[in-house]
Amino acid sequence: MAAADRMMGKPPKTTGPRSGITLHRKDLFDEYYQALDWDMKTGKPSQKKLLELGLEDVAHVLYP
């Protein structure tokens, strides 16, 4: 068993706060991208987020 599998709850732990829980890679990435305000299909930061961060030049390149 790989360490990554164990961290994801494969097999699920039997004790502790994550007992009985298996994490799903796609769900983790979707939540992460949403929290960062990135597009889940393209992997690009949203134009809104780039402008919030003062990265207008990058926004103009990624969103012409």
PDB file of C-alpha atoms in Angstrom:
ATOM      1  CA  MET A   1       0.000   0.000   0.000  1.00  0.00           C
ATOM      2  CA  ALA A   2       1.347   3.415  -0.947  1.00  0.00           C
ATOM      3  CA  ALA A   3       1.592   6.183   1.641  1.00  0.00           C
ATOM      4  CA  ALA A   4      -0.655   8.386  -0.527  1.00  0.00           C
ATOM      5  CA  ASP A   5      -3.392   5.749  -0.438  1.00  0.00           C
ATOM      6  CA  ARG A   6      -3.194   5.627   3.351  1.00  0.00           C
ATOM      7  CA  MET A   7      -3.435   9.436   3.579  1.00  0.00           C
ATOM      8  CA  MET A   8      -6.561   9.343   1.407  1.00  0.00           C
ATOM      9  CA  GLY A   9      -8.195   6.791   3.702  1.00  0.00           C
ATOM     10  CA  LYS A  10      -7.651   3.647   1.632  1.00  0.00           C
ATOM     11  CA  PRO A  11      -8.529   1.652   3.640  1.00  0.00           C
ATOM     12  CA  PRO A  12     -10.444   4.002   5.947  1.00  0.00           C
ATOM     13  CA  LYS A  13      -9.028   4.520   9.424  1.00  0.00           C
ATOM     14  CA  THR A  14     -10.863   2.767  12.214  1.00  0.00           C
ATOM     15  CA  THR A  15     -10.208   5.346  14.972  1.00  0.00           C
ATOM     16  CA  GLY A  16      -9.811   9.085  15.303  1.00  0.00           C
ATOM     17  CA  PRO A  17     -11.561  12.054  13.692  1.00  0.00           C
ATOM     18  CA  ARG A  18     -11.250  10.610  10.162  1.00  0.00           C
ATOM     19  CA  SER A  19     -12.415   7.105  11.039  1.00  0.00           C
ATOM     20  CA  GLY A  20     -14.527   5.585   8.294  1.00  0.00           C
ATOM     21  CA  ILE A  21     -13.693   8.388   5.820  1.00  0.00           C
ATOM     22  CA  THR A  22     -12.147   7.959   2.384  1.00  0.00           C
ATOM     23  CA  LEU A  23     -11.123  11.107   0.550  1.00  0.00           C
ATOM     24  CA  HIS A  24     -11.604  11.371  -3.209  1.00  0.00           C
ATOM     25  CA  ARG A  25      -8.904  13.056  -5.277  1.00  0.00           C
ATOM     26  CA  LYS A  26     -11.323  14.789  -7.678  1.00  0.00           C
ATOM     27  CA  ASP A  27     -13.364  16.256  -4.815  1.00  0.00           C
ATOM     28  CA  LEU A  28     -10.202  17.554  -3.132  1.00  0.00           C
ATOM     29  CA  PHE A  29      -9.003  19.248  -6.310  1.00  0.00           C
ATOM     30  CA  ASP A  30     -12.441  20.727  -7.018  1.00  0.00           C
ATOM     31  CA  GLU A  31     -12.651  22.214  -3.518  1.00  0.00           C
ATOM     32  CA  TYR A  32      -9.079  23.524  -3.746  1.00  0.00           C
ATOM     33  CA  TYR A  33      -9.682  25.206  -7.108  1.00  0.00           C
ATOM     34  CA  GLN A  34     -12.928  26.742  -5.855  1.00  0.00           C
ATOM     35  CA  ALA A  35     -11.178  28.123  -2.771  1.00  0.00           C
ATOM     36  CA  LEU A  36      -8.498  29.708  -4.965  1.00  0.00           C
ATOM     37  CA  ASP A  37     -11.087  30.973  -7.486  1.00  0.00           C
ATOM     38  CA  TRP A  38      -9.514  29.015 -10.336  1.00  0.00           C
ATOM     39  CA  ASP A  39     -11.297  27.467 -13.302  1.00  0.00           C
ATOM     40  CA  MET A  40     -11.627  23.724 -12.669  1.00  0.00           C
ATOM     41  CA  LYS A  41     -11.603  22.874 -16.395  1.00  0.00           C
ATOM     42  CA  THR A  42      -8.590  24.911 -17.493  1.00  0.00           C
ATOM     43  CA  GLY A  43      -6.644  25.198 -14.233  1.00  0.00           C
ATOM     44  CA  LYS A  44      -6.284  28.955 -14.782  1.00  0.00           C
ATOM     45  CA  PRO A  45      -6.926  31.547 -12.086  1.00  0.00           C
ATOM     46  CA  SER A  46     -10.126  33.460 -12.783  1.00  0.00           C
ATOM     47  CA  GLN A  47      -9.848  36.884 -14.330  1.00  0.00           C
ATOM     48  CA  LYS A  48     -11.528  38.321 -11.239  1.00  0.00           C
ATOM     49  CA  LYS A  49      -8.906  36.757  -8.948  1.00  0.00           C
ATOM     50  CA  LEU A  50      -6.025  38.023 -11.078  1.00  0.00           C
ATOM     51  CA  LEU A  51      -7.433  41.549 -10.974  1.00  0.00           C
ATOM     52  CA  GLU A  52      -7.937  41.308  -7.190  1.00  0.00           C
ATOM     53  CA  LEU A  53      -4.259  40.420  -6.870  1.00  0.00           C
ATOM     54  CA  GLY A  54      -3.184  43.345  -9.044  1.00  0.00           C
ATOM     55  CA  LEU A  55      -2.082  41.112 -11.887  1.00  0.00           C
ATOM     56  CA  GLU A  56      -3.780  43.009 -14.683  1.00  0.00           C
ATOM     57  CA  ASP A  57      -0.981  42.218 -17.138  1.00  0.00           C
ATOM     58  CA  VAL A  58      -1.421  38.473 -16.584  1.00  0.00           C
ATOM     59  CA  ALA A  59      -5.214  38.785 -16.798  1.00  0.00           C
ATOM     60  CA  HIS A  60      -4.897  40.491 -20.194  1.00  0.00           C
ATOM     61  CA  VAL A  61      -2.702  37.666 -21.483  1.00  0.00           C
ATOM     62  CA  LEU A  62      -4.913  34.849 -20.183  1.00  0.00           C
ATOM     63  CA  TYR A  63      -8.200  36.607 -20.993  1.00  0.00           C
ATOM     64  CA  PRO A  64      -7.621  38.702 -24.166  1.00  0.00           C
TER      65      PRO A  64
END
